[in-house]
Each structure stands twice: as C-alpha cells, then as structure tokens.
Amino acid sequence: MPVKVSVVVPVYNPGPCIEDCIASMLRQSLPPDEFEVIFVDDGSTDGTPARLDALAAEHPHIRVVHQENSGWSGRPRNVGIAASRGEFVMFVDNDDYLGDEALERMYEYGVANKADVIVGKMAGKGRTVPVELFRRNRPYATVENAPLIDSLTPHKMVRRSFLDRTGLRFPEGRRRLEDHVFITEAYLRADNVSVIGDYVCYYHVRRDDASNAGFQRFEPAGYFKNLRAALDVVERYTEPGPLRDGLLRRWLRVEMVERMSGRRLLAMPDDYRRELFREMHGVVLERFGPGVAPGLRPGQRIVAALIRDDRYDDLVAYARWEAGVGPGADPTGVDWRDGTLRVSFTAEFRSGEQPLTFPADGPGTPADTAPRDLDEAAAWLGADAVDGFEQATADLILRDRATSASYFQPVEVTRERVPAGDGRVRLVLRGTATVDPGTAAGGAPLHGGLWDAYVRVGLGGWSKECRLGPAPRQGRPTPPAGVVAGRMVLPYWTKQHHNFSLDVDRASKALGMGRLTPEDAAVSGSHRLSLALPLYVPDRTGVLVRLTGGASGTSLRETGTLTPADGAGSLLEVPLPLGRMRGAAWRTEVCLVPETGAPRFLRLPVRLAVTRTGAVRVAGPQAPGPLLRLARRARRVIGVALGRKPWQNVTRRT
C-alpha cells in the first residue's frame, strides 16, 4: 500500500525524553502500513541508537538512519526528506509527541483541501505556542488572511511533491532559526495552507531540565545573523508594501520587542541583555522600514522606538513598570442552565493588587515616536486603552492540566467605564461564558481529567491571560456536579489559590454524596427506591445502580433514572427486585455515566434492610468493624513505610 505520511524525527541524545515521542507513533490511528517513521540519529552518544535499532527491528514501518553529528537539526531533517516515501512529510522533534489521531486527521484535511502545508493545532507543555491561529479550523489559510507567521516551528506536514518541485530544504550546519527560513518560504510558495484548530495534533514539550536546543542561551551576533536570513526570504518572495511590512513585523515583535519587555527582560543578566540590545538596534536600523513598527500594539511600539533610538536605560525602566501590569479576572457567578455551565466574571488590568486607572482623554501612542519618560509612556497607553475600549475583548479558555490543550469557549462581553476620580476611569469587562461539556473541546466532549479556566484579556496595548480567580471562600458560587453529555462534571475551586477549574469524570468523594442521610431516601409501595441527589441533570438520564448484600456478597444491577428536581438537584429512582433481596441488608452504589467504558460505581450512604416478608427499611451506612479499621490503619502505616505522607494514599485535586 502506498505510504501516505513519512514522519521525520531528528534525534540527538534525548535519553528517556524520546519515549513519549515513540509511544505516540505507536498509538497513531493511521494504520501502520499507511505511514512510516524515519528517525535520523545525528551522532547520539547515549543509548538512543540501540533503542531505535531495537524499535525498528520490531516495527516494519519504523526506520533508523545513523549519521555523524552535524551540529543542528537541519541536516537530519533533509536526510529524512531524502529517505521518505510518503505523499506527505511530517516533522517531529524527539522531545515532543503527536496526538493519537494527528497523522490521520492532518493527512485527510490536507488531501480534502489540496494543501501543500498542513498546520496542526499545538499545545505547549512548558512552552509558548500560538493561540489565535488555532481559534478555529482554516481550510484555506494564507499569510494575508490568517496569523500563519506566528507559527514558524518546523512541526508541520508538507506535501513531498511540493518539496521536490520547489527544492525547499532546511539550512544545514550549527545555526539558529533554520526552521524560520524553511517554514516562511513554504508559506509564501505553497498553493494552499490548511490549519486544524479543533484537535491537538502536536504537543510541544519543554524538558524538565530545559535542555531542549531552543532553550539554550544563544550568542546574539550569530542569532541575529541567522534572523537576517529569514528576513531575506520575506523580501525575496514579496513586494515592498503592507504585506511585506506585516510579515517583517513578526520578527520585530517576537524576536526583539517581546524579549526586551517586562519580566522577560528583567530576568536576564545585565551584560547579556545589553549585548542583545546592541544587536537588535543594528537589525532595526538596517532592515525595518517606516511601515513595520506602526502596526505593533501601542506598548510594543514604545519598546521598538526605544530600541531604535538606542535608549537602553529607558527601556529597562519601562520594563520594570510594565512587569507590574497584568489582568485579573474575578468570578461573579457559576451555575448550570439548559445543559451548559454559565460562568460569569469581571476582568480588568491591574498594577500590582490595585485596579489600573486610565485618563478619560488624552493623546495616544504615536506610530514611531519614543516617549520622553515613563510618565508620558503610561499616559499614551492609557489614552489608547480608553479610545479602543469598545474593541476590548475577554475570552474564557479551558486548558487541560495534563496536556495543556486549550479551547476557547463562547463568551458574551459588555464593557463598563467606572469613574475613579481625578478625571480617570477604570475599564471593566464583564463576561458570561457558556461551557457545553459535550462540545467544549473544539466541538468534541471534554475528556476525563482536570481543566483549568483562564481569561484572556485584550485591551489597548496588551493581550494577556490569567487564571479565573481567586474567589473568596465566603459567598463564592458553588454549583453542584452535573451529569451532562455523558460526562460527570464537577466545578470546583482549587485548594491552594482558589481558582476555578473543572473535574471531568474523576471526582467521587467531592460530589457531596456523603452529606446524604436516610431521610433523603424513600421506598414507595411499588418497590421503587427514590433518593434526592446533589447532582444537576438537564433532563431524564439513565444510570446504573448496583446493590450488594447478603451473606455471600451477592451483586444485583438495576437500571435507574435521574430526573431534574427543584433547585439544582436531581431525583434518583430505581426499581428494587425485592424477590431477590429478602432477608438481607444491601449496600447501594450508582454509576452515573454507564456509557463511558467500564462502569465506575460511587457508594451512596444509604443501606436497605429487607425482611423476609419484603418490608424495606432505609438506614445509614454501616460503621466500619474492627477488622476494617485495622486494615485502614495498616494501609496508612505501609504507606508511611514506603515513603509516602499519610495524605498521599488518596488522590487529590489541586
């Protein structure tokens, strides 16, 4: 069968960090006879060559190429291209890994849209990845209609005939930004580029020791020499004008302005940041014309002007001020409605713990002029924020804590100018997000795990995000767990920082079942058990109830229903097979989402005592006997002996 995709992985001394990459290749939904993996070992000196040879011996669709060390990733990728047989070539780094359906989805999307380049949604684990680019699917993307230029890492799928037709290859040798040169040219020469935004295809991972090649401190002169090569590509394939200026702006913004801003600048040693500043100053004067900087956000224009004007000390002073400015988002309401979770919040920018106030009027930031001092810079930015307040945005993002996969939720936003005295105002955004557990993950249901809520605020010269919270202990909204779209969803506040998160299909003890008493249950004359539960359901929902009792521990399973009740609770109803329950006491458990895999039962604090004549008495849970108490104590002692703290014997959310 023809090979659809060749995955090229350059490898150099990854050690155990390559295991996630390998595992993801073996989990791909694309059948093994439809893709190949080419590991190009660039002279590794650890145990990786032997590990890969053994892997290739076991899996026919995996090949290994060994070569002498070339110094960087460009040559191994080119060797992989030459060895590839697939219709498309996918580039993966040995520290990273793919989503299980990545190759299948990217291939099918590329074929359907006749794309030369396919960009799959990325999630950054300790690394920054584009956000706006993946807000939605983009079947026909260009550098003009989509922020493609924000994604210049090599982790794309490229049609091999396009590579052969254009002769496009990675620059080789020990150098930086070889991926910028390659991907920029691919974008500019491709007939079509397609972007997948509804499924995480690529997980970009920072090693625990931060030893990824991209995290190593670079030598500024060499780095910016390599950056000029990427600028050369833009100038080679575009004409002077707004498009070229917009593309060049990416390198001014990301490689220079953002490095010279806020906490990122302040974290560097002074001598190193001075060296960076000197190289940036040279590039700005040499390569960026008058149309480049004006398209930046106001605060970024200030930094760019200070770099251009060689005002290093003023740049550091501005960074110290900017480092104290950031958004805050306070929750105002969380409740279930029509099968969705409505999350309300207010958001505004703050300086430290205090709301940031803005002048009611005044001149904004000039297109290409540096401020005289910090006070003038702050005044300009404040005026920009006020003038553009009607375009200010607030987005709610759910981020999977395990994988960092992020998804935008629909939000309705209103804007309020709050007088702050002395001719100044606070700019407050009020948002209500609608979280549908059945579609919240890019149109798919939320998978099991912990999901953290972030608010991304765009105002004036800033676009930054923060956690939703903290919420004060007193008076904060505490909606119950909900059984929605085949998921058990528990909204909760984290223990340490009191931020808002969702627990999907994991919670058990935190569902509030332990607060139930025998008074919450009743058995009708038709032998139906009714029990009020602290769970939200949008409509009638089927559940599975397990009854365990008798001398032999007999287990009976019955189908029950949950129906909405007054308030935010629900009513569990299940028929009791009294003919098989007589003369025994029965423990009750419920599986709330029986459709998802193996049933997971939650114990209810209700015990049914059934006489031989069929009379039923509802009682509370039986107190643990001496043997059970002894077993629990032994478990704690063994846990401590194994080096665990007592509280580590149970799984906790944070």
XYZ file of C-alpha atoms in Angstrom:
654
model
C 0.000 0.000 0.000
C 1.354 3.496 -0.824
C 2.771 5.386 2.144
C 0.608 8.375 2.979
C 2.871 10.083 5.522
C 6.582 9.934 6.317
C 7.352 11.198 9.825
C 10.890 12.571 10.088
C 12.371 12.807 13.594
C 15.897 14.240 14.056
C 17.460 12.677 17.141
C 20.379 13.700 19.322
C 20.917 12.375 22.870
C 17.301 12.625 24.054
C 17.654 9.859 26.631
C 14.285 8.861 28.127
C 12.677 12.057 26.771
C 12.167 10.261 23.437
C 9.816 7.671 24.928
C 6.690 9.846 24.679
C 7.523 10.519 21.034
C 7.943 6.801 20.318
C 4.755 5.884 22.178
C 2.726 8.433 20.223
C 3.966 6.965 16.922
C 2.800 3.524 18.006
C -0.618 4.860 19.023
C -1.461 6.547 15.718
C -4.935 5.844 14.345
C -3.478 5.779 10.828
C -2.727 2.096 10.082
C 0.989 1.212 10.289
C 1.096 0.183 6.636
C -0.003 3.707 5.632
C 2.794 5.688 7.290
C 6.462 5.383 8.132
C 8.654 6.882 10.844
C 12.227 7.818 9.974
C 14.418 8.513 12.998
C 17.606 10.262 11.862
C 20.197 9.760 14.600
C 22.599 12.702 14.428
C 25.536 11.017 16.143
C 23.941 10.368 19.535
C 26.360 9.239 22.238
C 23.788 7.923 24.735
C 21.772 4.709 24.484
C 19.365 6.108 21.901
C 20.884 4.452 18.774
C 20.466 0.982 20.269
C 16.958 1.833 21.490
C 15.910 2.944 17.996
C 17.509 -0.048 16.238
C 15.597 -2.410 18.523
C 12.393 -0.468 17.841
C 12.906 -0.678 14.070
C 13.552 -4.415 14.282
C 10.185 -4.846 15.969
C 8.111 -2.499 13.775
C 8.467 -2.698 9.968
C 7.141 0.835 9.428
C 9.938 2.367 11.533
C 13.393 3.035 10.058
C 16.582 4.466 11.538
C 19.305 6.386 9.732
C 22.604 6.876 11.583
C 24.997 9.680 10.669
C 27.864 11.668 12.149
C 26.889 14.654 14.237
C 26.046 17.654 12.061
C 25.589 20.156 14.873
C 21.903 21.047 14.453
C 18.561 19.751 13.171
C 18.673 20.980 9.571
C 20.758 18.208 8.040
C 18.934 15.330 9.822
C 15.611 16.671 8.532
C 16.971 16.915 4.997
C 18.314 13.354 5.221
C 14.844 12.292 6.358
C 13.225 14.048 3.393
C 15.586 12.238 1.008
C 14.741 8.878 2.600
C 10.976 9.490 2.711
C 8.463 7.630 0.553
C 5.247 9.244 1.738
C 2.870 11.536 -0.069
C 3.404 13.976 2.803
C 6.316 14.545 5.188
C 5.649 15.371 8.857
C 8.401 16.907 11.010
C 8.517 15.994 14.707
C 11.189 16.755 17.318
C 12.406 13.962 19.582
C 11.286 15.804 22.753
C 7.689 16.164 21.552
C 4.805 13.876 20.663
C 1.696 13.667 18.497
C -1.969 13.368 19.297
C -3.230 9.847 18.631
C -5.213 10.893 15.536
C -2.783 13.560 14.332
C -1.427 11.874 11.185
C -4.826 10.634 10.030
C -6.559 13.967 10.580
C -3.781 16.098 9.079
C -3.458 13.846 6.022
C -7.198 13.761 5.334
C -7.538 17.525 5.870
C -4.622 18.205 3.552
C -5.980 15.955 0.802
C -9.511 17.371 1.129
C -8.255 20.954 0.794
C -5.416 20.275 -1.682
C -2.962 21.809 0.769
C 0.807 21.849 0.346
C 1.264 22.615 4.068
C -0.923 21.448 6.963
C -0.547 23.119 10.364
C -1.972 21.077 13.244
C -3.181 22.636 16.488
C -0.401 22.754 19.084
C -0.367 22.518 22.870
C 2.638 23.803 24.779
C 3.786 21.893 27.852
C 6.059 24.479 29.430
C 6.453 26.154 26.058
C 4.664 29.006 24.334
C 2.563 28.115 21.295
C 0.276 30.233 19.079
C -3.250 30.768 20.375
C -5.185 32.894 17.886
C -4.093 30.828 14.877
C -5.889 27.777 16.288
C -9.083 29.508 17.390
C -10.865 27.712 14.508
C -10.235 25.480 11.502
C -8.839 27.328 8.475
C -9.073 25.206 5.301
C -7.632 27.955 3.055
C -5.125 30.000 5.006
C -2.569 32.481 3.709
C -0.142 34.884 5.361
C -2.654 37.614 4.469
C -5.869 36.153 5.933
C -4.502 34.209 8.936
C -1.727 34.681 11.536
C 0.334 31.889 9.970
C 3.532 33.827 10.529
C 3.056 33.311 14.292
C 3.828 29.603 13.826
C 7.337 29.119 12.436
C 8.400 25.947 14.240
C 9.034 23.063 11.806
C 6.267 20.837 13.155
C 4.120 20.825 10.042
C 3.026 18.305 7.427
C 4.291 19.199 3.944
C 3.403 17.652 0.590
C 6.515 15.854 -0.717
C 5.835 16.792 -4.352
C 5.830 20.444 -3.234
C 9.258 19.932 -1.617
C 10.558 18.271 -4.771
C 9.083 20.887 -7.099
C 10.482 23.835 -5.167
C 13.689 22.210 -3.950
C 12.874 23.528 -0.491
C 15.186 22.194 2.239
C 16.363 23.234 5.685
C 19.582 25.273 6.032
C 22.279 22.984 7.425
C 25.085 23.344 9.964
C 25.154 24.645 13.508
C 22.848 27.614 13.234
C 19.653 29.028 14.697
C 16.268 29.725 13.098
C 16.690 27.225 10.278
C 13.006 26.417 10.766
C 12.055 30.090 10.219
C 13.769 30.072 6.849
C 12.125 26.801 5.777
C 8.583 27.426 7.043
C 8.429 31.050 5.875
C 9.368 30.015 2.345
C 6.862 27.151 2.485
C 4.049 29.535 3.448
C 4.943 32.000 0.718
C 5.306 29.434 -2.070
C 2.509 26.973 -1.197
C -0.627 26.843 -3.328
C -2.632 26.369 -0.133
C -2.049 26.067 3.617
C -4.644 24.414 5.876
C -4.873 24.837 9.657
C -6.543 22.364 12.039
C -7.901 24.140 15.106
C -10.308 21.613 16.634
C -7.890 18.802 17.560
C -4.488 18.958 19.243
C -2.115 17.347 16.779
C 1.226 18.358 18.283
C 2.431 18.542 21.893
C 5.433 20.876 22.178
C 7.280 19.869 25.350
C 9.872 21.596 27.491
C 12.194 19.104 29.143
C 12.330 19.132 32.919
C 15.989 20.176 32.706
C 15.213 22.778 29.971
C 17.870 21.125 27.784
C 15.869 21.430 24.541
C 18.014 23.023 21.862
C 15.709 26.024 21.634
C 16.105 26.817 25.339
C 19.882 27.144 25.306
C 21.253 30.674 25.613
C 22.357 31.831 22.199
C 25.209 34.022 21.038
C 23.485 37.267 19.948
C 25.633 38.126 16.921
C 25.189 34.681 15.360
C 21.493 34.542 16.220
C 20.641 37.818 14.539
C 22.802 36.926 11.542
C 20.584 33.845 11.131
C 17.484 36.004 11.668
C 18.524 38.170 8.721
C 18.352 35.033 6.541
C 14.650 34.658 7.403
C 14.071 38.326 6.562
C 15.798 37.691 3.233
C 13.165 35.047 2.406
C 10.338 37.506 3.034
C 11.960 40.114 0.808
C 12.668 37.539 -1.912
C 9.032 36.423 -2.242
C 7.087 39.638 -1.523
C 6.947 43.138 -2.976
C 7.511 46.259 -0.882
C 4.292 47.320 0.821
C 1.879 46.456 3.631
C 2.156 42.646 3.257
C 5.939 42.660 3.470
C 5.868 45.100 6.398
C 3.332 42.921 8.215
C 5.468 39.802 7.807
C 8.699 41.528 8.870
C 6.797 42.840 11.885
C 6.644 39.296 13.252
C 10.435 39.202 13.836
C 10.468 42.696 15.320
C 7.652 41.736 17.683
C 8.619 38.201 18.719
C 12.406 38.110 18.477
C 13.080 41.648 19.698
C 10.242 43.564 21.360
C 8.937 40.640 23.442
C 12.477 39.759 24.558
C 13.026 43.352 25.633
C 9.762 43.619 27.598
C 8.677 43.210 31.204
C 9.765 40.264 33.303
C 11.423 38.537 30.379
C 13.955 41.350 30.010
C 14.449 41.783 33.749
C 15.227 38.081 34.217
C 18.369 38.335 32.042
C 21.813 39.331 33.358
C 22.528 42.953 32.541
C 25.576 42.250 30.388
C 23.682 39.717 28.264
C 20.648 41.909 27.697
C 22.944 44.808 26.726
C 24.562 42.559 24.131
C 21.137 41.542 22.806
C 20.016 45.167 22.743
C 23.060 46.182 20.697
C 22.397 43.511 18.047
C 18.678 44.326 17.904
C 19.413 48.022 17.490
C 21.522 47.196 14.438
C 18.857 44.992 12.821
C 16.081 47.555 13.421
C 18.066 50.322 11.728
C 19.243 48.066 8.917
C 16.175 46.025 7.959
C 12.891 47.536 9.192
C 11.449 50.403 7.191
C 8.959 53.029 8.401
C 5.925 50.789 7.763
C 6.923 47.960 10.113
C 6.689 49.292 13.678
C 3.405 51.271 13.338
C 1.447 48.001 13.065
C 2.533 46.876 16.529
C 0.375 47.310 19.614
C 0.948 50.620 21.424
C 3.167 49.216 24.183
C 5.175 47.276 21.643
C 5.661 50.446 19.579
C 7.196 52.115 22.626
C 9.696 49.276 23.092
C 10.539 49.238 19.374
C 11.137 53.003 19.386
C 13.420 52.753 22.437
C 15.441 50.016 20.705
C 15.672 52.088 17.538
C 16.729 55.216 19.436
C 19.384 53.296 21.433
C 17.818 54.166 24.831
C 18.718 51.113 26.858
C 18.273 52.617 30.351
C 14.824 53.971 29.488
C 13.895 50.544 28.085
C 14.783 48.861 31.390
C 12.769 51.458 33.345
C 9.750 50.856 31.102
C 10.124 47.066 31.544
C 10.083 47.469 35.352
C 6.817 49.395 35.144
C 5.253 47.035 32.619
C 6.187 43.962 34.690
C 3.733 45.113 37.359
C 0.797 45.403 34.945
C -1.395 42.394 34.276
C -5.026 41.286 34.040
C -7.163 39.997 36.863
C -10.437 38.088 36.498
C -12.929 37.743 39.336
C -15.734 35.143 39.135
C -19.206 36.547 39.737
C -21.373 33.522 39.039
C -21.262 29.841 38.105
C -24.465 27.915 37.505
C -25.983 25.181 35.378
C -28.546 26.206 32.785
C -30.037 24.238 29.879
C -27.300 21.607 29.969
C -24.459 24.126 29.972
C -22.341 25.754 32.641
C -22.651 29.540 32.664
C -19.515 31.187 34.024
C -19.694 34.926 34.712
C -16.713 37.121 35.552
C -15.316 40.620 35.542
C -11.874 41.378 34.164
C -9.620 44.426 34.135
C -5.952 45.287 34.147
C -4.216 45.887 37.450
C -0.997 47.371 38.687
C 0.023 45.070 41.492
C -3.142 44.473 43.543
C -4.840 47.732 42.547
C -7.095 48.287 39.523
C -5.344 50.228 36.785
C -6.963 53.590 36.097
C -6.800 55.495 32.835
C -7.100 59.155 31.821
C -10.546 59.928 30.473
C -8.948 61.605 27.451
C -5.540 62.469 26.045
C -3.210 61.699 23.120
C -2.445 58.084 22.289
C 0.846 56.412 21.407
C 2.435 57.880 18.233
C 3.226 55.493 15.403
C 7.003 55.839 15.586
C 7.964 58.206 18.408
C 9.551 57.168 21.688
C 8.175 58.778 24.886
C 10.231 61.379 26.741
C 9.873 59.483 30.012
C 7.901 56.761 31.791
C 5.032 59.088 32.753
C 4.456 60.022 29.123
C 4.553 56.347 28.081
C 1.931 55.433 30.702
C -0.267 58.362 29.644
C -0.082 57.337 25.978
C -1.004 53.734 26.757
C -3.877 54.830 28.975
C -5.320 57.017 26.242
C -5.024 54.148 23.745
C -6.898 51.844 26.115
C -9.729 54.359 26.568
C -10.013 55.121 22.853
C -10.132 51.429 21.915
C -12.265 50.214 24.792
C -15.231 49.308 22.585
C -12.969 46.763 20.832
C -11.590 45.295 24.075
C -12.014 41.520 24.365
C -12.288 38.899 27.093
C -12.107 35.184 26.261
C -12.576 32.182 28.531
C -10.135 29.361 27.760
C -10.305 25.831 29.175
C -6.851 24.237 29.412
C -6.266 20.563 30.097
C -3.876 20.411 33.040
C -2.218 17.203 31.833
C -1.571 18.144 28.191
C -2.011 21.965 28.071
C -4.537 21.573 25.228
C -6.527 24.834 25.131
C -10.007 25.604 23.819
C -11.891 28.902 23.544
C -15.421 28.976 24.943
C -18.153 31.304 23.600
C -18.370 34.495 25.682
C -20.759 37.432 25.699
C -18.934 40.606 26.771
C -20.141 44.003 27.951
C -17.903 46.964 28.762
C -18.189 49.476 31.601
C -16.253 52.674 32.309
C -16.155 53.090 36.093
C -15.273 56.609 37.354
C -12.164 56.539 39.538
C -11.879 60.248 40.398
C -9.455 62.939 39.238
C -10.633 62.594 35.647
C -9.658 58.907 35.464
C -11.679 55.743 34.814
C -11.425 52.004 35.343
C -12.087 49.894 32.238
C -14.035 46.817 33.318
C -15.061 43.925 31.079
C -17.999 41.762 32.146
C -18.232 38.359 30.512
C -20.534 35.353 30.586
C -19.113 32.190 29.060
C -21.187 29.184 28.040
C -19.388 25.889 28.618
C -21.089 22.917 26.968
C -19.327 19.737 28.201
C -20.441 17.959 25.030
C -18.695 20.371 22.637
C -16.228 22.389 24.757
C -13.089 20.673 23.369
C -13.172 22.171 19.889
C -16.573 20.667 19.103
C -15.845 17.388 20.926
C -16.726 16.437 24.525
C -14.333 17.281 27.335
C -12.252 14.205 28.069
C -11.650 12.964 31.594
C -9.207 14.995 33.665
C -8.761 18.406 35.252
C -9.461 21.540 33.224
C -8.304 24.966 34.388
C -10.134 28.160 33.415
C -8.130 31.105 32.063
C -9.326 34.530 30.971
C -7.517 36.210 28.073
C -7.938 39.989 28.088
C -7.220 42.233 25.117
C -7.197 45.942 25.942
C -5.304 48.820 24.336
C -1.688 47.761 24.023
C -1.964 44.471 25.908
C -3.196 40.961 25.308
C -2.527 38.800 28.366
C -4.162 35.947 30.241
C -4.671 34.986 33.871
C -6.444 32.322 35.895
C -10.117 32.853 36.690
C -9.904 33.616 40.398
C -9.133 33.678 43.197
C -12.609 33.511 44.651
C -13.119 34.375 48.335
C -14.193 31.450 50.481
C -17.276 33.295 51.685
C -20.026 33.834 49.143
C -18.315 32.250 46.148
C -20.572 30.333 43.719
C -20.562 26.595 44.407
C -22.692 24.795 41.829
C -23.152 21.040 42.178
C -21.595 18.450 39.927
C -23.537 17.798 36.756
C -24.208 14.715 34.666
C -24.183 16.263 31.192
C -23.425 14.883 27.723
C -22.303 11.563 29.165
C -19.778 13.269 31.462
C -19.605 13.817 35.195
C -18.518 17.456 35.508
C -17.623 18.940 38.896
C -16.952 22.704 39.006
C -14.590 23.434 41.900
C -12.146 25.927 43.379
C -8.512 24.872 43.699
C -7.328 24.388 47.263
C -4.176 26.491 47.172
C -5.095 29.523 45.080
C -8.936 29.256 44.936
C -9.060 29.441 41.150
C -11.839 27.960 39.032
C -11.427 24.521 37.450
C -13.471 21.577 36.208
C -13.067 17.955 37.239
C -14.361 15.695 34.477
C -15.102 12.022 35.223
C -12.646 11.830 38.130
C -14.375 13.088 41.254
C -16.030 10.765 43.739
C -15.740 11.934 47.342
C -16.211 15.595 46.380
C -19.637 15.060 44.808
C -21.489 15.683 48.077
C -22.882 12.155 48.407
C -21.504 11.887 51.934
C -23.952 14.558 53.088
C -26.931 12.359 52.248
C -28.955 10.831 55.105
C -31.642 8.138 55.254
C -34.217 10.966 55.335
C -33.246 11.793 51.707
C -34.440 8.336 50.589
C -37.829 6.655 50.395
C -39.218 3.355 49.134
C -42.653 3.527 47.537
C -45.378 0.976 47.607
C -44.398 -0.055 44.105
C -40.987 -1.046 45.447
C -39.095 1.864 43.900
C -36.217 3.496 45.720
C -36.218 7.303 45.450
C -33.201 9.278 46.567
C -32.578 13.035 46.279
C -29.054 13.621 44.961
C -26.979 16.846 44.894
C -26.392 16.485 41.140
C -27.539 18.588 38.214
C -29.066 16.861 35.190
C -30.605 18.776 32.268
C -33.211 16.108 31.547
C -34.090 12.491 32.275
C -30.844 10.489 32.368
C -30.270 6.757 32.626
C -27.970 5.416 35.351
C -26.870 2.021 36.630
C -27.445 1.030 40.271
C -25.604 -1.813 41.990
C -26.987 -3.474 45.109
C -24.556 -5.613 47.101
C -25.581 -7.643 50.118
C -26.389 -10.988 51.656
C -24.030 -13.413 53.341
C -22.323 -14.243 50.037
C -21.978 -10.634 48.855
C -24.481 -11.047 46.034
C -24.403 -8.208 43.479
C -27.532 -7.071 41.652
C -27.605 -4.449 38.899
C -30.655 -2.420 38.014
C -31.276 0.409 35.542
C -32.478 3.617 37.155
C -33.121 7.195 36.139
C -32.082 10.660 37.248
C -34.639 13.409 36.698
C -34.290 17.137 37.414
C -35.661 18.176 40.799
C -36.341 21.517 42.441
C -33.257 23.682 42.772
C -30.061 22.297 41.265
C -30.533 18.711 42.422
C -31.994 15.575 40.908
C -34.039 12.557 41.911
C -32.686 9.033 41.546
C -35.345 6.377 41.035
C -34.680 2.657 40.661
C -36.964 -0.408 40.882
C -35.980 -2.840 43.643
C -36.020 -6.580 42.826
C -37.382 -7.492 46.265
C -37.807 -11.126 45.279
C -34.007 -11.478 45.294
C -33.325 -9.111 48.205
C -35.343 -10.662 51.041
C -33.688 -11.333 54.377
C -30.527 -9.266 53.835
C -29.020 -5.774 54.097
C -27.920 -4.148 50.869
C -25.322 -1.513 50.089
C -26.257 0.886 47.260
C -23.932 2.257 44.586
C -24.611 4.230 41.426
C -22.791 4.568 38.111
C -23.732 7.983 36.756
C -22.186 7.670 33.278
C -22.566 3.991 32.318
C -21.909 4.687 28.623
C -18.220 5.591 29.093
C -16.049 2.472 29.321
C -16.071 0.203 32.360
C -18.735 1.261 34.895
C -17.379 3.277 37.836
C -19.661 2.999 40.835
C -19.985 5.562 43.601
C -21.114 4.363 47.002
C -24.234 6.012 48.378
C -24.560 6.455 52.166
C -27.851 4.534 52.154
C -28.370 0.935 53.231
C -31.516 -1.084 52.576
C -32.548 -3.679 55.137
C -35.090 -6.080 53.611
C -37.024 -8.510 55.824
C -38.068 -11.996 54.760
C -41.570 -10.660 54.187
C -40.306 -7.947 51.831
C -40.536 -4.947 54.137
C -37.804 -2.391 53.460
C -36.124 -0.144 55.997
C -33.757 2.625 54.893
C -30.718 3.084 57.119
C -27.397 4.895 57.051
C -24.104 3.233 56.156
C -22.808 0.553 58.463
C -19.984 1.694 60.706
C -16.661 0.021 59.885
C -15.950 -3.043 62.008
C -12.713 -3.655 63.907
C -11.136 -5.638 61.053
C -11.832 -2.861 58.531
C -10.483 -0.226 60.908
C -7.360 -2.338 61.417
C -6.918 -2.740 57.640
C -7.185 1.014 57.098
C -4.620 1.674 59.800
C -2.253 -0.909 58.287
C -2.624 0.775 54.909
C -1.561 4.108 56.384
C 1.413 2.533 58.173
C 2.560 0.751 54.999
C 2.240 3.983 53.036
C 4.475 5.832 55.507
C 6.995 2.969 55.427
C 7.143 3.296 51.626
C 7.993 6.975 51.950
C 4.539 8.418 51.312
C 2.962 11.009 53.510
C -0.380 9.926 55.013
C -2.331 12.157 52.657
C -0.619 10.670 49.604
C -2.593 7.453 49.980
C -5.512 9.159 48.243
C -5.765 11.089 45.006
C -6.413 14.800 45.481
C -7.243 17.637 43.157
C -5.267 20.859 43.383
